[in-house]
Amino acid sequence: MEKTEDLYKLILHHASQRISLTEEEQRYFCSLLTVRHLLPRQYLVQQGDICNHESYVCKGFLRSFYMDEKGNDHTLHFAFEDWWITDSTSFLMRVPATRNIVALEPSTLLQIDKASLDQLYLDIPVFERYWRIMDEKSGIAQNQRILNSISMSGAERYEALIQKYPNLEQRMPQKYIASYLGITPVFLSQIRKSLSRPDIK
């Protein structure tokens, strides 16, 4: 089991790359965080519930997905170590979550609830900049994903994804990668086979 102090070091390193904090501010920030452990296939958020936390991944891997009325599973996002994950609309607006977030590996998270985050903004305003930076980065990535879905073939999207996240295939099953790319698992298998054979590229 990880020591809480070691988990704090991880999130403070993440913050220090974006904003400057005094030791007192660091201690106050950490005092607002709670530790959450998840087992594989354990849900962090379930569709229809209120998402009560922003969650920073200290260890593990999580997947965000939408389940449609026909029971089809659509992968929306994923989160490695040193990433934050939440259902932003549910968290901020206090409305039912439109997605599920589930652990694919044993995972350790640091969480902050809405009331604590609002208080943090009041007490240490620089944290508004911290979250703004992350929101901007997330928005840019989402815009690029939308553009890729329009301008790239399935094979090109797959190659771009694996180039950006080389270890993804070791951590997320192929059916979820296919879902994230908006293609079928069969088509993804064909893409992977063709890419492994230079003679038919």
PDB file of C-alpha atoms in Angstrom:
ATOM      1  CA  MET A   1       0.000   0.000   0.000  1.00  0.00           C
ATOM      2  CA  GLU A   2       1.344   3.409  -0.981  1.00  0.00           C
ATOM      3  CA  LYS A   3       2.023   5.941   1.755  1.00  0.00           C
ATOM      4  CA  THR A   4      -0.261   8.963   1.601  1.00  0.00           C
ATOM      5  CA  GLU A   5       2.762  11.271   1.748  1.00  0.00           C
ATOM      6  CA  ASP A   6       4.146   9.646  -1.405  1.00  0.00           C
ATOM      7  CA  LEU A   7       0.826  10.183  -3.174  1.00  0.00           C
ATOM      8  CA  TYR A   8       0.895  13.844  -2.185  1.00  0.00           C
ATOM      9  CA  LYS A   9       4.362  14.161  -3.700  1.00  0.00           C
ATOM     10  CA  LEU A  10       2.999  12.939  -7.035  1.00  0.00           C
ATOM     11  CA  ILE A  11       0.157  15.428  -7.222  1.00  0.00           C
ATOM     12  CA  LEU A  12       2.319  18.292  -5.958  1.00  0.00           C
ATOM     13  CA  HIS A  13       4.852  17.547  -8.695  1.00  0.00           C
ATOM     14  CA  HIS A  14       2.010  17.678 -11.219  1.00  0.00           C
ATOM     15  CA  ALA A  15       0.878  21.026  -9.820  1.00  0.00           C
ATOM     16  CA  SER A  16       4.415  22.465  -9.623  1.00  0.00           C
ATOM     17  CA  GLN A  17       4.843  22.003 -13.373  1.00  0.00           C
ATOM     18  CA  ARG A  18       1.967  24.452 -13.901  1.00  0.00           C
ATOM     19  CA  ILE A  19       1.829  26.828 -10.905  1.00  0.00           C
ATOM     20  CA  SER A  20       4.021  27.948  -7.995  1.00  0.00           C
ATOM     21  CA  LEU A  21       2.919  27.131  -4.452  1.00  0.00           C
ATOM     22  CA  THR A  22       4.348  27.889  -1.045  1.00  0.00           C
ATOM     23  CA  GLU A  23       4.843  25.009   1.385  1.00  0.00           C
ATOM     24  CA  GLU A  24       1.841  26.231   3.356  1.00  0.00           C
ATOM     25  CA  GLU A  25      -0.309  26.257   0.211  1.00  0.00           C
ATOM     26  CA  GLN A  26       0.880  22.760  -0.657  1.00  0.00           C
ATOM     27  CA  ARG A  27      -0.106  21.476   2.785  1.00  0.00           C
ATOM     28  CA  TYR A  28      -3.510  23.128   2.561  1.00  0.00           C
ATOM     29  CA  PHE A  29      -4.174  21.651  -0.888  1.00  0.00           C
ATOM     30  CA  CYS A  30      -3.251  18.176   0.311  1.00  0.00           C
ATOM     31  CA  SER A  31      -5.514  18.547   3.345  1.00  0.00           C
ATOM     32  CA  LEU A  32      -8.498  18.777   0.971  1.00  0.00           C
ATOM     33  CA  LEU A  33      -7.679  15.510  -0.815  1.00  0.00           C
ATOM     34  CA  THR A  34      -8.927  12.024  -0.036  1.00  0.00           C
ATOM     35  CA  VAL A  35      -7.410   8.696  -1.130  1.00  0.00           C
ATOM     36  CA  ARG A  36      -9.528   6.210  -3.093  1.00  0.00           C
ATOM     37  CA  HIS A  37      -8.515   2.681  -4.083  1.00  0.00           C
ATOM     38  CA  LEU A  38     -10.245   0.813  -6.923  1.00  0.00           C
ATOM     39  CA  LEU A  39     -10.042  -2.807  -7.983  1.00  0.00           C
ATOM     40  CA  PRO A  40     -10.150  -3.839 -11.657  1.00  0.00           C
ATOM     41  CA  ARG A  41     -13.702  -3.468 -13.038  1.00  0.00           C
ATOM     42  CA  GLN A  42     -14.715  -1.321 -10.041  1.00  0.00           C
ATOM     43  CA  TYR A  43     -16.619   1.842 -10.967  1.00  0.00           C
ATOM     44  CA  LEU A  44     -15.506   5.325 -10.022  1.00  0.00           C
ATOM     45  CA  VAL A  45     -18.630   6.882 -11.573  1.00  0.00           C
ATOM     46  CA  GLN A  46     -21.765   5.207 -12.923  1.00  0.00           C
ATOM     47  CA  GLN A  47     -24.024   6.639 -15.589  1.00  0.00           C
ATOM     48  CA  GLY A  48     -27.013   8.334 -13.932  1.00  0.00           C
ATOM     49  CA  ASP A  49     -25.268   9.069 -10.630  1.00  0.00           C
ATOM     50  CA  ILE A  50     -23.848  12.444  -9.616  1.00  0.00           C
ATOM     51  CA  CYS A  51     -20.091  12.682 -10.092  1.00  0.00           C
ATOM     52  CA  ASN A  52     -18.851  14.069  -6.779  1.00  0.00           C
ATOM     53  CA  HIS A  53     -15.111  14.294  -7.353  1.00  0.00           C
ATOM     54  CA  GLU A  54     -12.272  15.308  -9.606  1.00  0.00           C
ATOM     55  CA  SER A  55      -9.859  12.348  -9.452  1.00  0.00           C
ATOM     56  CA  TYR A  56      -6.104  12.383  -9.961  1.00  0.00           C
ATOM     57  CA  VAL A  57      -4.605   9.018 -10.960  1.00  0.00           C
ATOM     58  CA  CYS A  58      -1.580   8.197  -8.794  1.00  0.00           C
ATOM     59  CA  LYS A  59      -1.453   4.596  -9.947  1.00  0.00           C
ATOM     60  CA  GLY A  60      -3.486   2.519 -12.382  1.00  0.00           C
ATOM     61  CA  PHE A  61      -5.570   3.020 -15.500  1.00  0.00           C
ATOM     62  CA  LEU A  62      -9.204   4.045 -15.929  1.00  0.00           C
ATOM     63  CA  ARG A  63     -11.630   4.157 -18.841  1.00  0.00           C
ATOM     64  CA  SER A  64     -14.570   6.483 -19.403  1.00  0.00           C
ATOM     65  CA  PHE A  65     -17.399   5.172 -21.578  1.00  0.00           C
ATOM     66  CA  TYR A  66     -21.007   5.779 -22.575  1.00  0.00           C
ATOM     67  CA  MET A  67     -23.537   2.955 -22.740  1.00  0.00           C
ATOM     68  CA  ASP A  68     -26.282   3.637 -25.270  1.00  0.00           C
ATOM     69  CA  GLU A  69     -29.877   2.424 -25.186  1.00  0.00           C
ATOM     70  CA  LYS A  70     -28.968  -0.641 -27.260  1.00  0.00           C
ATOM     71  CA  GLY A  71     -26.278  -1.666 -24.795  1.00  0.00           C
ATOM     72  CA  ASN A  72     -23.405  -0.597 -27.025  1.00  0.00           C
ATOM     73  CA  ASP A  73     -20.284   0.556 -25.203  1.00  0.00           C
ATOM     74  CA  HIS A  74     -18.554   3.705 -26.524  1.00  0.00           C
ATOM     75  CA  THR A  75     -15.130   4.527 -25.069  1.00  0.00           C
ATOM     76  CA  LEU A  76     -14.828   8.283 -24.538  1.00  0.00           C
ATOM     77  CA  HIS A  77     -11.584   8.788 -22.635  1.00  0.00           C
ATOM     78  CA  PHE A  78      -8.927   6.972 -20.644  1.00  0.00           C
ATOM     79  CA  ALA A  79      -6.546   8.047 -17.909  1.00  0.00           C
ATOM     80  CA  PHE A  80      -3.013   6.919 -17.076  1.00  0.00           C
ATOM     81  CA  GLU A  81      -0.922   7.840 -14.065  1.00  0.00           C
ATOM     82  CA  ASP A  82      -0.496  11.599 -13.591  1.00  0.00           C
ATOM     83  CA  TRP A  83      -3.825  12.376 -15.298  1.00  0.00           C
ATOM     84  CA  TRP A  84      -7.081  13.724 -13.901  1.00  0.00           C
ATOM     85  CA  ILE A  85     -10.434  12.147 -14.783  1.00  0.00           C
ATOM     86  CA  THR A  86     -14.064  13.067 -14.045  1.00  0.00           C
ATOM     87  CA  ASP A  87     -17.442  13.682 -15.662  1.00  0.00           C
ATOM     88  CA  SER A  88     -17.006  17.451 -15.837  1.00  0.00           C
ATOM     89  CA  THR A  89     -20.626  18.330 -16.588  1.00  0.00           C
ATOM     90  CA  SER A  90     -21.963  16.193 -13.758  1.00  0.00           C
ATOM     91  CA  PHE A  91     -19.293  17.414 -11.351  1.00  0.00           C
ATOM     92  CA  LEU A  92     -19.722  21.114 -12.088  1.00  0.00           C
ATOM     93  CA  MET A  93     -23.468  21.273 -12.735  1.00  0.00           C
ATOM     94  CA  ARG A  94     -24.530  18.608 -10.192  1.00  0.00           C
ATOM     95  CA  VAL A  95     -26.514  16.691 -12.810  1.00  0.00           C
ATOM     96  CA  PRO A  96     -26.571  12.919 -13.449  1.00  0.00           C
ATOM     97  CA  ALA A  97     -23.438  11.572 -15.107  1.00  0.00           C
ATOM     98  CA  THR A  98     -23.708  10.737 -18.802  1.00  0.00           C
ATOM     99  CA  ARG A  99     -20.779   8.322 -18.663  1.00  0.00           C
ATOM    100  CA  ASN A 100     -19.262   5.532 -16.645  1.00  0.00           C
ATOM    101  CA  ILE A 101     -15.699   5.598 -15.338  1.00  0.00           C
ATOM    102  CA  VAL A 102     -14.211   2.228 -14.437  1.00  0.00           C
ATOM    103  CA  ALA A 103     -10.801   0.970 -13.371  1.00  0.00           C
ATOM    104  CA  LEU A 104      -9.094  -1.483 -15.727  1.00  0.00           C
ATOM    105  CA  GLU A 105      -6.232  -2.063 -13.264  1.00  0.00           C
ATOM    106  CA  PRO A 106      -5.800  -1.774  -9.488  1.00  0.00           C
ATOM    107  CA  SER A 107      -5.869   2.002  -9.129  1.00  0.00           C
ATOM    108  CA  THR A 108      -5.061   4.594  -6.488  1.00  0.00           C
ATOM    109  CA  LEU A 109      -6.578   8.049  -6.774  1.00  0.00           C
ATOM    110  CA  LEU A 110      -6.481  11.365  -4.960  1.00  0.00           C
ATOM    111  CA  GLN A 111      -9.869  13.067  -5.041  1.00  0.00           C
ATOM    112  CA  ILE A 112     -11.280  16.501  -4.337  1.00  0.00           C
ATOM    113  CA  ASP A 113     -14.990  17.255  -4.016  1.00  0.00           C
ATOM    114  CA  LYS A 114     -16.838  20.271  -5.422  1.00  0.00           C
ATOM    115  CA  ALA A 115     -17.166  22.184  -2.145  1.00  0.00           C
ATOM    116  CA  SER A 116     -13.470  21.740  -1.384  1.00  0.00           C
ATOM    117  CA  LEU A 117     -12.478  22.795  -4.888  1.00  0.00           C
ATOM    118  CA  ASP A 118     -14.610  25.928  -4.677  1.00  0.00           C
ATOM    119  CA  GLN A 119     -13.043  26.750  -1.316  1.00  0.00           C
ATOM    120  CA  LEU A 120      -9.586  26.115  -2.759  1.00  0.00           C
ATOM    121  CA  TYR A 121     -10.239  28.671  -5.514  1.00  0.00           C
ATOM    122  CA  LEU A 122     -11.190  31.249  -2.869  1.00  0.00           C
ATOM    123  CA  ASP A 123      -8.276  30.536  -0.544  1.00  0.00           C
ATOM    124  CA  ILE A 124      -5.550  30.007  -3.169  1.00  0.00           C
ATOM    125  CA  PRO A 125      -6.712  31.705  -6.399  1.00  0.00           C
ATOM    126  CA  VAL A 126      -3.721  30.419  -8.392  1.00  0.00           C
ATOM    127  CA  PHE A 127      -5.479  27.029  -8.462  1.00  0.00           C
ATOM    128  CA  GLU A 128      -8.019  28.517 -10.860  1.00  0.00           C
ATOM    129  CA  ARG A 129      -5.116  28.890 -13.266  1.00  0.00           C
ATOM    130  CA  TYR A 130      -4.048  25.285 -12.592  1.00  0.00           C
ATOM    131  CA  TRP A 131      -7.452  23.927 -13.553  1.00  0.00           C
ATOM    132  CA  ARG A 132      -7.746  26.344 -16.473  1.00  0.00           C
ATOM    133  CA  ILE A 133      -4.464  25.051 -17.895  1.00  0.00           C
ATOM    134  CA  MET A 134      -5.717  21.471 -17.649  1.00  0.00           C
ATOM    135  CA  ASP A 135      -9.092  22.361 -19.163  1.00  0.00           C
ATOM    136  CA  GLU A 136      -7.374  24.122 -22.071  1.00  0.00           C
ATOM    137  CA  LYS A 137      -5.136  21.119 -22.711  1.00  0.00           C
ATOM    138  CA  SER A 138      -8.144  18.804 -22.585  1.00  0.00           C
ATOM    139  CA  GLY A 139     -10.083  21.022 -24.989  1.00  0.00           C
ATOM    140  CA  ILE A 140      -7.212  21.110 -27.474  1.00  0.00           C
ATOM    141  CA  ALA A 141      -6.903  17.309 -27.358  1.00  0.00           C
ATOM    142  CA  GLN A 142     -10.664  16.895 -27.849  1.00  0.00           C
ATOM    143  CA  ASN A 143     -10.660  19.263 -30.830  1.00  0.00           C
ATOM    144  CA  GLN A 144      -7.777  17.339 -32.393  1.00  0.00           C
ATOM    145  CA  ARG A 145      -9.623  14.065 -31.883  1.00  0.00           C
ATOM    146  CA  ILE A 146     -12.714  15.467 -33.633  1.00  0.00           C
ATOM    147  CA  LEU A 147     -10.570  16.746 -36.520  1.00  0.00           C
ATOM    148  CA  ASN A 148      -8.805  13.381 -36.792  1.00  0.00           C
ATOM    149  CA  SER A 149     -12.145  11.567 -36.960  1.00  0.00           C
ATOM    150  CA  ILE A 150     -13.108  13.720 -39.946  1.00  0.00           C
ATOM    151  CA  SER A 151      -9.802  13.940 -41.800  1.00  0.00           C
ATOM    152  CA  MET A 152      -8.098  10.585 -41.125  1.00  0.00           C
ATOM    153  CA  SER A 153      -8.852   7.009 -42.048  1.00  0.00           C
ATOM    154  CA  GLY A 154      -9.319   4.412 -39.306  1.00  0.00           C
ATOM    155  CA  ALA A 155      -5.787   3.130 -39.904  1.00  0.00           C
ATOM    156  CA  GLU A 156      -4.325   6.635 -39.676  1.00  0.00           C
ATOM    157  CA  ARG A 157      -6.215   7.334 -36.439  1.00  0.00           C
ATOM    158  CA  TYR A 158      -4.926   4.078 -34.964  1.00  0.00           C
ATOM    159  CA  GLU A 159      -1.323   4.840 -35.928  1.00  0.00           C
ATOM    160  CA  ALA A 160      -1.572   8.359 -34.481  1.00  0.00           C
ATOM    161  CA  LEU A 161      -3.033   7.023 -31.235  1.00  0.00           C
ATOM    162  CA  ILE A 162      -0.358   4.377 -30.740  1.00  0.00           C
ATOM    163  CA  GLN A 163       2.387   6.815 -31.655  1.00  0.00           C
ATOM    164  CA  LYS A 164       1.098   9.195 -28.986  1.00  0.00           C
ATOM    165  CA  TYR A 165       0.488   6.468 -26.382  1.00  0.00           C
ATOM    166  CA  PRO A 166       2.900   3.589 -27.134  1.00  0.00           C
ATOM    167  CA  ASN A 167       1.886   1.547 -24.067  1.00  0.00           C
ATOM    168  CA  LEU A 168      -1.851   1.846 -24.574  1.00  0.00           C
ATOM    169  CA  GLU A 169      -2.241  -1.589 -26.152  1.00  0.00           C
ATOM    170  CA  GLN A 170      -0.674  -3.202 -23.078  1.00  0.00           C
ATOM    171  CA  ARG A 171      -3.197  -1.518 -20.805  1.00  0.00           C
ATOM    172  CA  MET A 172      -6.499  -1.305 -22.700  1.00  0.00           C
ATOM    173  CA  PRO A 173      -8.148  -4.242 -24.530  1.00  0.00           C
ATOM    174  CA  GLN A 174      -8.408  -4.023 -28.309  1.00  0.00           C
ATOM    175  CA  LYS A 175     -12.215  -3.844 -28.249  1.00  0.00           C
ATOM    176  CA  TYR A 176     -12.033  -0.634 -26.196  1.00  0.00           C
ATOM    177  CA  ILE A 177      -9.353   0.857 -28.427  1.00  0.00           C
ATOM    178  CA  ALA A 178     -11.589   0.105 -31.419  1.00  0.00           C
ATOM    179  CA  SER A 179     -14.506   1.749 -29.651  1.00  0.00           C
ATOM    180  CA  TYR A 180     -12.391   4.826 -28.875  1.00  0.00           C
ATOM    181  CA  LEU A 181     -11.411   5.077 -32.555  1.00  0.00           C
ATOM    182  CA  GLY A 182     -14.990   4.613 -33.722  1.00  0.00           C
ATOM    183  CA  ILE A 183     -14.296   1.390 -35.640  1.00  0.00           C
ATOM    184  CA  THR A 184     -15.180  -2.272 -35.129  1.00  0.00           C
ATOM    185  CA  PRO A 185     -12.819  -4.714 -33.372  1.00  0.00           C
ATOM    186  CA  VAL A 186     -12.679  -6.757 -36.589  1.00  0.00           C
ATOM    187  CA  PHE A 187     -11.580  -3.728 -38.605  1.00  0.00           C
ATOM    188  CA  LEU A 188      -8.967  -2.855 -35.965  1.00  0.00           C
ATOM    189  CA  SER A 189      -7.615  -6.396 -36.160  1.00  0.00           C
ATOM    190  CA  GLN A 190      -7.314  -6.039 -39.940  1.00  0.00           C
ATOM    191  CA  ILE A 191      -5.500  -2.710 -39.523  1.00  0.00           C
ATOM    192  CA  ARG A 192      -3.044  -4.183 -37.036  1.00  0.00           C
ATOM    193  CA  LYS A 193      -2.346  -7.157 -39.314  1.00  0.00           C
ATOM    194  CA  SER A 194      -1.731  -4.909 -42.319  1.00  0.00           C
ATOM    195  CA  LEU A 195       0.611  -2.668 -40.337  1.00  0.00           C
ATOM    196  CA  SER A 196       2.614  -5.663 -39.175  1.00  0.00           C
ATOM    197  CA  ARG A 197       3.203  -6.659 -42.836  1.00  0.00           C
ATOM    198  CA  PRO A 198       5.258  -3.967 -44.636  1.00  0.00           C
ATOM    199  CA  ASP A 199       4.621  -5.638 -47.999  1.00  0.00           C
ATOM    200  CA  ILE A 200       0.941  -4.660 -47.925  1.00  0.00           C
ATOM    201  CA  LYS A 201       1.240  -1.178 -46.483  1.00  0.00           C
TER     202      LYS A 201
END
